[in-house]
Short mmCIF file of C-alpha atoms in Angstrom, two decimals:
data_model
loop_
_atom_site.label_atom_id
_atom_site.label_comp_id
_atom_site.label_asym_id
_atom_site.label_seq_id
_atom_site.Cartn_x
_atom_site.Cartn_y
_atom_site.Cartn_z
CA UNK A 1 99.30 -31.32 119.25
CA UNK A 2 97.49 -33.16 116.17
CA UNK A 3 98.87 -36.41 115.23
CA UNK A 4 99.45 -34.68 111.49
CA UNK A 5 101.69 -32.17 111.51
CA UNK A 6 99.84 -29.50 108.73
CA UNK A 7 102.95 -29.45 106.90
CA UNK A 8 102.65 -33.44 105.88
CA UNK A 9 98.92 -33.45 105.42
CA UNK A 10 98.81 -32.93 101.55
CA UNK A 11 102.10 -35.55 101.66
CA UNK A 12 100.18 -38.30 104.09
CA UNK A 13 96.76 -37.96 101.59
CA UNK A 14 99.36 -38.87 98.49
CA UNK A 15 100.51 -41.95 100.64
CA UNK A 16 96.71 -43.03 101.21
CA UNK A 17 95.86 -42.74 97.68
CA UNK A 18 98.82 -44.81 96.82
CA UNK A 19 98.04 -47.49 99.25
CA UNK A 20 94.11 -48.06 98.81
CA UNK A 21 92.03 -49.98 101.15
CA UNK A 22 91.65 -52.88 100.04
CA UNK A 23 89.18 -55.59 101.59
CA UNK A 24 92.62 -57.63 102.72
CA UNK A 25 93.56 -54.55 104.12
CA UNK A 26 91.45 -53.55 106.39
CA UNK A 27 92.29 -52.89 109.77
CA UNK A 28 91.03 -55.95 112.07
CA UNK A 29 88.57 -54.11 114.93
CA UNK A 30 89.82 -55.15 118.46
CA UNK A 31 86.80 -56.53 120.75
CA UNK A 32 86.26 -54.70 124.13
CA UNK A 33 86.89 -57.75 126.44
CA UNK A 34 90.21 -58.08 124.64
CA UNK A 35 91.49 -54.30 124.87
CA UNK A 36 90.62 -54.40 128.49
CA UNK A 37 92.45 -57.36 129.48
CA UNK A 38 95.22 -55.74 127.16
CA UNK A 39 95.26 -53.02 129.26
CA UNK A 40 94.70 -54.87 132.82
CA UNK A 41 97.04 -55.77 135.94
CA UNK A 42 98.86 -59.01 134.57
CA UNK A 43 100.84 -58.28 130.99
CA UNK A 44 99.14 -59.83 127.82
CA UNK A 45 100.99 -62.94 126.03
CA UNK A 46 100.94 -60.60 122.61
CA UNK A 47 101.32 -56.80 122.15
CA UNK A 48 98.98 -54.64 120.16
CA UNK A 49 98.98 -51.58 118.09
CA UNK A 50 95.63 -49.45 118.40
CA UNK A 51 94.51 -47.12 116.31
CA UNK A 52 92.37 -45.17 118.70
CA UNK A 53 89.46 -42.99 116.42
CA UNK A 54 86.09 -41.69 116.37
CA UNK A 55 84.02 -41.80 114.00
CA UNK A 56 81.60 -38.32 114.69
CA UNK A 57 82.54 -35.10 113.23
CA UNK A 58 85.64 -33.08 112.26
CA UNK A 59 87.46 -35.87 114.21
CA UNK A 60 86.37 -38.73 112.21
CA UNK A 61 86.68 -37.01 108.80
CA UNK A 62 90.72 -36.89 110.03
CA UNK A 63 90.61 -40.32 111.27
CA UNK A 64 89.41 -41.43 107.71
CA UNK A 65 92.31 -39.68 106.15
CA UNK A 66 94.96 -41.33 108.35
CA UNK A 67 93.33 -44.81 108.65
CA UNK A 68 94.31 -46.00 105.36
CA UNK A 69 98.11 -45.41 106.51
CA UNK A 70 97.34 -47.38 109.51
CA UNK A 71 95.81 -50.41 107.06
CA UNK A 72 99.01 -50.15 105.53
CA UNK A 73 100.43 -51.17 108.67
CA UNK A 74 98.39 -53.65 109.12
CA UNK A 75 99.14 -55.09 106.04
CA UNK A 76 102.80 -55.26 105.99
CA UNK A 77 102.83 -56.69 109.40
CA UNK A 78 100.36 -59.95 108.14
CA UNK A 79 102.28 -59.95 105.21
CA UNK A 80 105.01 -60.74 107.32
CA UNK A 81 103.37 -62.66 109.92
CA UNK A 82 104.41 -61.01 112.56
CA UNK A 83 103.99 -62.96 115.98
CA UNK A 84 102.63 -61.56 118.77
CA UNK A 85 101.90 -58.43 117.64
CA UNK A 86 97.99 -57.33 116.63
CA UNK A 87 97.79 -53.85 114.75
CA UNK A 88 94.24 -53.30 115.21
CA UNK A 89 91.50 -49.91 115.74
CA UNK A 90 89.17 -48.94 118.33
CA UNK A 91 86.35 -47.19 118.15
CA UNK A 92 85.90 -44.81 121.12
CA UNK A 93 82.38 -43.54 121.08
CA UNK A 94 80.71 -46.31 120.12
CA UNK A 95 79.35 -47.02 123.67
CA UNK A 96 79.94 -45.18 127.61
CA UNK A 97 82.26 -48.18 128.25
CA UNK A 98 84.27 -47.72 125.07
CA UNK A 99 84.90 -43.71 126.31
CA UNK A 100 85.54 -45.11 129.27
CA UNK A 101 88.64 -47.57 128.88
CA UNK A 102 89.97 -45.23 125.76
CA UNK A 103 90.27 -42.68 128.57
CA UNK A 104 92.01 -44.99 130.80
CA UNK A 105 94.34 -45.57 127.86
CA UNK A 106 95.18 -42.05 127.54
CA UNK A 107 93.71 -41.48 124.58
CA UNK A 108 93.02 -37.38 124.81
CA UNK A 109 92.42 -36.78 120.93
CA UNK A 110 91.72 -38.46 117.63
CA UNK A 111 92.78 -40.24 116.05
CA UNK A 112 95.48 -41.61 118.92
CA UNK A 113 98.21 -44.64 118.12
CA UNK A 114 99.16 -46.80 121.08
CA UNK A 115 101.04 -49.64 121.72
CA UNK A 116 100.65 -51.67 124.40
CA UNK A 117 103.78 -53.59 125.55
CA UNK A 118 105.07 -56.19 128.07
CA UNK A 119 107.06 -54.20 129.74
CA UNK A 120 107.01 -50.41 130.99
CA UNK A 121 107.91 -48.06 128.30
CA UNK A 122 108.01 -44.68 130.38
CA UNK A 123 111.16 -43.51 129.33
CA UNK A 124 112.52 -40.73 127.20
CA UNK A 125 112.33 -42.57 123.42
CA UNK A 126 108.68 -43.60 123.80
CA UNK A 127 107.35 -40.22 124.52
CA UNK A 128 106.71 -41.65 128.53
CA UNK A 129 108.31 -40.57 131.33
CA UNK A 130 109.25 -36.86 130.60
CA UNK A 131 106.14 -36.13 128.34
CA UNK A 132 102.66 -35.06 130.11
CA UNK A 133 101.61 -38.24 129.24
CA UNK A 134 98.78 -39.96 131.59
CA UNK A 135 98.19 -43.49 129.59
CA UNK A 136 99.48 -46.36 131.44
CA UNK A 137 103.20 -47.64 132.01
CA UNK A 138 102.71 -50.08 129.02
CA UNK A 139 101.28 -47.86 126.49
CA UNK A 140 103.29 -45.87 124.42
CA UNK A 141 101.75 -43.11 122.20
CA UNK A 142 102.75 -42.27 118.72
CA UNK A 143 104.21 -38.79 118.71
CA UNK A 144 105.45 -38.59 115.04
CA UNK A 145 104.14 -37.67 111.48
CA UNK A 146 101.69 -39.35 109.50
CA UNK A 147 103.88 -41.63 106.97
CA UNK A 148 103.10 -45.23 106.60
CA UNK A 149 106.99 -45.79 106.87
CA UNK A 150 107.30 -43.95 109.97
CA UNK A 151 104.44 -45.58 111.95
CA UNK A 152 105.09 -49.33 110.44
CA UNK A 153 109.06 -48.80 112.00
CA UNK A 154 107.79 -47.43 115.36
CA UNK A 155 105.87 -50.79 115.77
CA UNK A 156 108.74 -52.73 114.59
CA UNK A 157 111.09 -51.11 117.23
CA UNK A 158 108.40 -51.02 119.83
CA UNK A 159 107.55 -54.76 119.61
CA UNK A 160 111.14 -55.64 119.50
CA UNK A 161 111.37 -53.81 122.71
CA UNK A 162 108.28 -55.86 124.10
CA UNK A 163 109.67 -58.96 122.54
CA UNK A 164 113.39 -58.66 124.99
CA UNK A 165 111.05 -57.49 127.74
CA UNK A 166 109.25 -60.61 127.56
CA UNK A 167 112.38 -62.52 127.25
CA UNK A 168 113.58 -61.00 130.36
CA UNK A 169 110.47 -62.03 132.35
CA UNK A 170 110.30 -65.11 130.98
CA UNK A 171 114.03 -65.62 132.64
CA UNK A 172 113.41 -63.91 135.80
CA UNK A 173 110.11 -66.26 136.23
CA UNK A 174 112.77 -69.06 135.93
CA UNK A 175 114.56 -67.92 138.72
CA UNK A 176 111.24 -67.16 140.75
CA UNK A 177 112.01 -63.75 140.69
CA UNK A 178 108.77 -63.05 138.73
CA UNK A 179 105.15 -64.20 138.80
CA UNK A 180 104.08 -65.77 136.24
CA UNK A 181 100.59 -63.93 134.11
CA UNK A 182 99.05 -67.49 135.10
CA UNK A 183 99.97 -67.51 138.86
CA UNK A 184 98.54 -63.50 138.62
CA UNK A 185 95.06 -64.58 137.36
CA UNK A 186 95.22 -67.75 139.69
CA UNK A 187 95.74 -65.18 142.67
CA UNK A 188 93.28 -62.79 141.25
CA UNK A 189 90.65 -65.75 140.96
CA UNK A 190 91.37 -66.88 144.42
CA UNK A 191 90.89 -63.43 145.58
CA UNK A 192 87.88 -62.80 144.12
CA UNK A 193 86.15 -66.62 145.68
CA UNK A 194 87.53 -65.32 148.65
CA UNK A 195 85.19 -62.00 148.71
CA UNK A 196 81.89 -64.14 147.48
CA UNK A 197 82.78 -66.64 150.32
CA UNK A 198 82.80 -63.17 152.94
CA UNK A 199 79.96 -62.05 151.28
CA UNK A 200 77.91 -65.14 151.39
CA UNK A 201 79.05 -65.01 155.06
CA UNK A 202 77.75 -61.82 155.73
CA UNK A 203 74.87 -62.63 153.98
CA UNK A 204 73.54 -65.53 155.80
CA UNK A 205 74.66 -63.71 159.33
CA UNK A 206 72.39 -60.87 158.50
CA UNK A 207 69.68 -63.13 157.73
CA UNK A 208 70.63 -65.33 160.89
CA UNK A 209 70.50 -61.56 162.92
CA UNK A 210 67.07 -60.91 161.39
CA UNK A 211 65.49 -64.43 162.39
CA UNK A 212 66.31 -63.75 165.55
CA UNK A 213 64.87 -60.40 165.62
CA UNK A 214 61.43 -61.50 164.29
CA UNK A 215 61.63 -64.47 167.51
CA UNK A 216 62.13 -62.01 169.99
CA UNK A 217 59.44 -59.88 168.71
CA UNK A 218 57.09 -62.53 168.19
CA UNK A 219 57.78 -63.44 171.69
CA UNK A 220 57.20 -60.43 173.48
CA UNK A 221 54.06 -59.98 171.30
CA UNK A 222 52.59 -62.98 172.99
CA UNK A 223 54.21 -62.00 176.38
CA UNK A 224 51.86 -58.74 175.94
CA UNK A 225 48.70 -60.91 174.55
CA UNK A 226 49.26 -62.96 177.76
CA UNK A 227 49.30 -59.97 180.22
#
């Protein structure tokens, strides 16, 4: 199903023209490096609000009719200086990689809003758990019409959501019922010298194994010069 519904396209065009882009407006472009640590094992310190799009096509022509809602967004939420909250766009085709990690978002059609949470937000108000949705437990995709209103309210109540999630954690880590996001990437760091250390290892035992090799075939060369 489209993002617009057909029935609010002429209204959603009337709220673009009455809130032009302009150049404080713009939507901030998230880097790749960022969106795929935003989307990785250990949960991000901030939440973000992607405007997934493509810029190609019948696609991109609808993506430029909804993005200047989405600036809109953006707006109000620097206005207000939201913290810990980025509402940001993506650009899916602009290289294999960026296809690659908008698929492992979820992102199936364009233009696609997710937010990306703390916590898990697969359950029945976030369009998760009993929808055929495939993105990942922290994303939740945007499921309702094209009104600035709407979609500046779904990240307000989404990143409030995030916000007690992260409270939560932040308690349970207390306790030592939770690993910290620094003790994660330690782990994940220590895991990773780990596997150069084995494969150095292996490394200079196959070369060790090969040495060898060449000796005992230089030797019985000169055992058959001899004879």
């Amino acid at each position: 199903m489209r993002l617009l519904l057909l029935a609010t396209t002429t209204y959603a065009a009337k709220q673009a023209t009455q809130a032009p882009r302009a150049p404080g407006a713009l939507t901030p472009v998230i880097p790749l490096t960022n969106l795929t640590q935003a989307l990785g094992g250990y949960r991000p310190k901030q939440d973000y609000a992607v405007f997934f799009y493509s810029p190609y096509g019948e696609a991109g022509a609808y993506c430029q009719r909804v993005l200047p809602l989405w600036d809109a967004v953006s707006k109000w939420h620097a206005t207000k200086k939201t913290k810990r909250l980025s509402v940001v766009k993506f650009s899916c085709e602009m290289s294999t990689e960026h296809r690659r990690l908008c698929q492992a978002a979820g992102v199936r059609q364009f233009p696609t809003i997710s937010f990306i949470a703390h916590g898990s937000l697969k359950w029945r108000p976030f369009g998760g758990k009993f929808s055929k949705d495939k993105s990942p437990s922290r994303v939740a995709v945007y499921r309702g019409i094209a009104l600035a209103d709407a979609l500046r309210d779904w990240t307000v109540a989404l990143h409030r959501v995030s916000e007690l999630q992260r409270l939560w954690s932040g308690f349970r880590q207390i306790l030592g019922r939770e690993r910290s996001p620094q003790s994660v990437e330690v782990e994940a760091l220590r895991e990773e010298l780990r596997r150069r250390d084995a494969e150095d290892q292996n490394r200079r035992l196959e070369a060790s194994i090969q040495k060898m090799r060449a000796k005992l075939a230089d030797a019985g060369a000169e055992r058959n010069a001899e004879a």
